[in-house]
XYZ file of C-alpha atoms in Angstrom:
388
model
C 0.047 0.145 -0.051
C 1.784 3.201 -1.154
C 1.356 6.512 0.964
C 2.345 9.976 -0.542
C 4.358 11.791 2.017
C 3.251 15.776 1.698
C 5.651 18.896 2.628
C 6.666 18.852 5.955
C 7.126 21.928 8.238
C 10.395 21.867 10.232
C 11.740 23.635 12.939
C 15.361 23.184 14.351
C 16.614 24.221 17.575
C 19.820 23.220 19.101
C 19.962 21.800 22.715
C 22.947 21.355 25.179
C 22.626 17.548 26.916
C 24.855 15.416 28.680
C 26.033 11.872 27.713
C 26.383 9.379 29.875
C 29.976 9.765 30.404
C 28.976 13.361 32.048
C 30.308 15.485 29.129
C 28.147 18.406 27.439
C 27.188 17.762 24.345
C 25.411 19.415 21.814
C 22.482 18.232 19.669
C 20.401 19.348 17.008
C 16.451 18.496 17.484
C 14.442 18.156 14.513
C 10.904 18.889 14.808
C 8.637 17.827 11.684
C 4.877 17.959 11.018
C 3.403 16.325 8.154
C 0.353 14.790 6.810
C 0.056 10.906 5.916
C -2.204 9.754 3.375
C -4.004 6.228 4.194
C -6.833 5.167 2.637
C -8.808 6.072 6.092
C -8.037 9.855 5.619
C -5.007 12.078 6.300
C -3.356 11.899 9.651
C -1.528 14.798 10.859
C 2.130 13.478 12.465
C 4.819 15.161 14.335
C 8.369 13.730 14.698
C 10.458 15.161 17.275
C 14.068 13.916 16.987
C 15.546 10.927 14.470
C 14.534 7.653 14.909
C 17.206 5.458 15.865
C 18.579 2.236 14.096
C 17.569 -0.736 16.157
C 15.396 1.261 18.461
C 11.685 1.879 18.863
C 10.298 5.170 18.381
C 7.914 6.117 21.172
C 4.455 6.213 19.532
C 1.843 8.378 20.881
C -1.594 9.195 20.472
C -4.374 11.301 22.312
C -8.042 11.126 23.828
C -11.356 12.564 22.370
C -11.315 16.146 22.666
C -7.721 16.245 23.108
C -4.348 17.052 20.027
C -0.836 15.691 20.796
C 0.037 19.187 22.519
C -3.216 19.431 25.330
C -2.364 15.946 25.671
C 0.793 15.344 26.059
C 2.696 18.423 26.424
C 2.752 18.823 30.320
C 4.412 15.303 30.244
C 6.963 15.962 27.312
C 8.305 19.116 28.507
C 8.653 18.041 32.252
C 12.314 17.956 33.080
C 12.536 14.455 33.844
C 11.177 13.366 30.599
C 14.193 14.705 28.900
C 16.429 11.622 29.516
C 14.035 9.784 27.672
C 13.896 12.148 24.966
C 17.561 11.680 24.722
C 17.077 8.368 23.981
C 13.973 8.019 21.508
C 12.640 9.958 18.547
C 8.851 10.490 19.785
C 6.091 10.401 17.007
C 3.353 11.950 18.056
C -0.286 10.905 15.702
C -3.391 12.463 15.439
C -6.849 11.303 14.537
C -8.052 12.511 11.139
C -9.147 16.022 11.753
C -8.362 16.241 15.472
C -4.920 18.379 14.639
C -4.639 22.721 16.038
C -5.805 24.035 13.192
C -7.717 21.287 10.809
C -9.793 22.340 8.276
C -13.307 20.651 8.891
C -13.444 17.333 6.829
C -14.965 17.317 3.445
C -18.688 16.557 3.406
C -19.200 13.059 2.621
C -15.888 12.019 4.432
C -16.404 8.748 6.551
C -15.066 8.940 9.539
C -12.839 5.849 10.120
C -13.584 2.919 12.781
C -11.709 1.880 15.838
C -10.392 -0.831 13.969
C -9.564 1.351 11.167
C -7.902 3.817 12.750
C -5.473 1.440 14.811
C -4.621 0.266 11.129
C -3.470 3.987 10.369
C -0.937 3.659 12.826
C 0.672 0.751 10.815
C 0.627 3.314 7.437
C 2.671 5.699 9.472
C 5.072 3.638 11.006
C 5.589 1.767 7.445
C 5.618 5.693 6.168
C 8.650 6.567 8.284
C 10.544 3.180 7.751
C 10.290 2.718 11.266
C 10.283 -1.064 12.412
C 8.906 -0.819 15.576
C 7.367 1.542 18.545
C 6.803 1.592 22.280
C 2.871 2.847 22.489
C 2.288 5.786 24.754
C -2.200 6.424 24.483
C -4.948 7.389 26.878
C -8.467 7.096 26.322
C -9.851 6.536 23.012
C -6.221 6.410 21.822
C -5.402 3.800 24.200
C -8.075 1.587 22.688
C -6.713 2.342 19.189
C -3.030 1.569 20.223
C -4.015 -1.918 22.433
C -6.067 -2.639 18.917
C -3.039 -1.810 16.630
C -0.766 -3.953 19.167
C -3.041 -7.083 18.736
C -3.183 -6.736 14.761
C 0.796 -6.047 14.607
C 2.434 -7.645 17.851
C 5.442 -7.521 15.184
C 5.686 -3.732 15.288
C 5.086 -2.883 18.574
C 7.406 -3.527 21.708
C 5.748 -2.195 24.592
C 2.426 -0.273 25.651
C 1.782 2.481 28.350
C -1.601 2.658 28.679
C -3.648 5.600 30.516
C -7.506 5.242 31.153
C -7.683 2.099 28.588
C -11.317 0.833 28.438
C -11.494 -2.546 26.597
C -15.353 -2.135 27.024
C -17.725 -1.771 24.376
C -20.173 1.366 25.099
C -23.142 -0.291 26.934
C -26.411 1.007 26.864
C -26.032 2.933 29.909
C -23.312 4.804 28.789
C -25.735 5.285 25.476
C -27.969 6.467 27.530
C -26.444 8.446 29.994
C -24.624 10.472 26.479
C -28.143 10.840 25.204
C -29.531 12.545 27.999
C -26.573 14.464 28.549
C -26.639 15.771 24.923
C -29.993 17.285 25.372
C -29.046 19.577 28.192
C -25.039 20.022 27.887
C -22.723 20.596 24.729
C -19.827 18.338 23.244
C -16.962 20.453 25.553
C -19.255 19.518 28.645
C -19.749 15.598 27.734
C -15.818 15.502 26.921
C -14.992 17.095 30.410
C -16.912 14.164 32.590
C -14.805 11.982 30.250
C -11.679 13.219 30.774
C -12.017 14.249 34.808
C -13.779 12.824 37.726
C -16.792 14.645 39.319
C -14.361 15.863 42.255
C -11.800 17.782 39.810
C -14.633 19.394 38.009
C -16.514 20.886 41.680
C -13.053 21.581 42.951
C -10.671 22.296 40.629
C -12.213 24.965 38.559
C -8.777 26.463 36.853
C -8.000 22.951 35.421
C -11.539 22.445 34.233
C -11.583 26.132 32.500
C -8.059 25.335 30.907
C -9.199 21.962 29.131
C -12.815 23.289 28.101
C -10.783 26.137 26.195
C -8.401 23.219 24.914
C -11.690 21.164 23.692
C -13.336 24.089 22.714
C -10.652 25.985 20.625
C -7.902 23.323 19.907
C -9.942 21.049 18.014
C -12.217 21.410 14.932
C -15.706 20.730 16.536
C -17.539 18.963 13.635
C -14.430 16.730 13.413
C -14.602 16.203 16.850
C -18.046 14.953 16.714
C -17.228 12.450 14.618
C -14.318 11.264 16.527
C -16.696 11.029 19.653
C -19.176 9.265 17.560
C -16.604 6.886 16.468
C -15.434 5.840 19.913
C -18.849 5.820 21.337
C -19.685 2.919 18.354
C -16.466 0.550 19.712
C -16.658 -2.858 20.431
C -15.166 -4.529 23.133
C -11.593 -5.339 22.708
C -11.017 -8.878 21.857
C -8.709 -10.034 24.386
C -8.770 -12.823 27.117
C -6.695 -13.846 29.857
C -4.584 -16.985 29.353
C -5.067 -19.575 32.180
C -2.615 -22.063 33.104
C -4.295 -25.338 31.784
C -6.742 -23.575 29.286
C -6.767 -22.404 25.615
C -3.492 -22.327 24.921
C -4.084 -19.610 22.016
C -6.074 -17.139 23.092
C -5.905 -13.888 22.317
C -4.008 -11.114 24.266
C -1.153 -8.545 23.866
C 2.346 -10.400 23.036
C 3.942 -7.117 24.479
C 4.505 -6.101 28.093
C 2.161 -3.472 28.941
C 1.746 -0.801 32.118
C -2.108 0.207 32.866
C -1.890 3.847 34.182
C -5.002 5.382 36.102
C -5.308 8.204 38.927
C -6.918 6.708 41.821
C -9.973 9.571 41.553
C -9.904 9.276 37.777
C -13.668 8.133 36.361
C -11.611 4.958 34.033
C -10.415 3.766 37.139
C -12.996 0.426 36.870
C -13.026 0.361 33.034
C -8.812 0.207 34.060
C -9.196 -2.560 36.417
C -11.427 -4.381 34.321
C -8.936 -4.336 31.358
C -6.130 -5.769 33.638
C -8.583 -8.369 34.392
C -8.397 -9.443 31.104
C -4.650 -9.302 30.073
C -2.101 -11.772 30.565
C -0.779 -11.256 34.783
C 3.041 -11.981 33.558
C 2.804 -9.362 31.242
C 0.733 -6.444 32.832
C 1.452 -3.785 35.480
C -1.657 -1.911 37.069
C -0.406 1.693 38.059
C -2.979 3.146 40.291
C -1.667 6.992 41.124
C -2.526 8.193 44.480
C -4.122 11.903 44.783
C -4.258 12.130 41.091
C -7.491 12.811 38.960
C -8.459 11.439 34.979
C -5.076 12.901 33.401
C -2.259 11.706 35.360
C 0.461 13.121 32.386
C -1.218 16.657 33.623
C -1.352 15.894 37.599
C 1.484 13.698 38.166
C 4.017 13.769 35.467
C 7.223 13.603 37.429
C 5.493 10.242 39.162
C 4.417 9.153 35.852
C 7.991 10.026 33.848
C 9.853 7.802 36.341
C 7.592 4.921 35.968
C 7.653 5.090 32.420
C 11.610 4.866 32.974
C 11.414 1.588 35.106
C 8.996 0.649 32.124
C 11.367 1.342 29.314
C 14.164 -0.686 31.719
C 11.991 -3.722 31.610
C 12.147 -3.898 27.686
C 15.788 -3.309 27.864
C 16.371 -0.335 27.330
C 17.890 2.752 29.437
C 19.915 0.692 31.636
C 21.936 3.701 32.968
C 18.962 5.758 33.676
C 18.601 7.630 36.993
C 15.905 6.986 39.084
C 15.662 9.456 42.283
C 11.363 9.653 42.760
C 10.490 6.374 43.382
C 11.358 3.788 45.388
C 9.764 0.156 45.521
C 8.716 -1.431 48.756
C 7.832 -4.350 49.563
C 3.840 -5.156 51.201
C 2.619 -5.221 54.280
C 2.100 -9.234 53.851
C 6.548 -9.171 52.993
C 6.164 -10.485 49.445
C 8.974 -10.295 47.199
C 8.852 -9.328 44.023
C 12.146 -9.764 42.003
C 15.632 -10.401 42.750
C 18.197 -7.517 41.156
C 21.113 -10.198 40.577
C 21.963 -11.160 37.106
C 21.235 -9.979 33.672
C 19.570 -11.209 30.464
C 19.829 -10.286 26.666
C 16.934 -8.468 25.197
C 15.692 -10.789 22.287
C 15.481 -9.422 18.642
C 18.530 -7.327 19.050
C 22.143 -7.607 19.439
C 22.920 -5.362 22.449
C 22.504 -6.428 26.093
C 20.932 -4.328 28.919
C 21.115 -4.307 32.110
C 17.610 -5.819 33.707
C 16.327 -8.070 36.640
C 15.734 -11.594 36.850
C 11.723 -12.179 36.809
C 9.656 -14.579 38.677
C 6.376 -15.616 37.255
C 3.331 -14.962 39.245
C 0.002 -14.154 39.037
C -0.195 -10.439 40.886
C 1.684 -8.954 43.218
C 0.383 -5.533 45.198
C 3.486 -2.918 45.166
C 3.876 0.563 46.580
C 6.281 3.122 45.039
C 6.806 6.299 47.462
C 7.929 9.595 46.798
C 11.197 10.175 48.440
C 13.637 12.867 48.192
C 17.778 13.051 48.901
C 17.631 9.558 48.985
C 21.053 7.950 49.489
C 21.110 4.823 46.919
C 19.456 4.146 43.931
C 16.278 2.544 44.268
C 15.253 -0.896 43.632
C 13.317 -1.539 40.320
C 10.429 -3.369 40.460
C 10.212 -6.450 38.260
C 8.968 -4.997 35.071
C 5.644 -6.314 33.906
C 4.521 -8.329 36.660
C 2.927 -5.939 39.631
C -0.060 -4.028 40.574
C 1.294 -0.738 41.550
C 0.124 2.565 43.704
C 2.239 5.463 43.794
């Protein structure tokens, strides 16, 4: 399948960074934007940095009502995220017509389904000549990213999924939207999707900011079509493998980190999704004192969790870990030992990693620390239920 590469808008800046030896190095970080043509419509893409050989890119996808800037800028602009950005190029993808300044989609345009949107991700990676990615997505984007990973497991090395719902929209959800639609505008409905009732009632500045983003950052006609597509989704076709059960159950092949704030409206949906995934490859992270958008509310903690996750994939072995420390549960259950290393599959490089132990589920707390005299112990990758 061929794709047409349209002219891109490029802006280059020079950054001073520090390499692993501590020496200052000057790097030119490129920022390029373009519309990638797919059979399901044009997809707006923003590439930050240059993809590295034999290394995945970080591939992002936003939620309804947001674009890549309003969704992910608070995370990627956080100082601790710069260490990750030095190691990986970042490719932001926006659903058709959802990017900043997008024109109204033409009359007669049939908005793609969730399945079709997941296929656009494969087309985009092939367009850029990228072999694999680490997915980072939220809400509707997390659902689409998961579909992509299920259908193209060879292109996904890991997933960080915020506020993921594996469910179809039930009758009660449909009725609530219908009833809300009679009295409220589309931005109001999206606000209730993104934020908890407590946040809406108490954090007026945050809600006002995102109401402005929803109303002014996204074309309202296009947004309505994206919302309709998401509300027409089917349940994800995934099943938790059971020992002694069916061998060929459909499940994610890659490691996954599920993230949700403890007061998010998506808590129940994320817990339900976690129950459907392979427990030996999935970590559920509940962020304490956190609302509907962890990347906005607690970006520092989320960055640290992403670093742990990426290290579990075999990358960034020398990354600094200063904010979080693993502690055992009150029952004293041990998770993993730190001695030993393993070679990363499908790669010629070796990375320091943790020795893994198979188990079904373990509760772990990750607490903020300051002035820690030693590096914290890494949690076993993709095998834990975590709160931080």
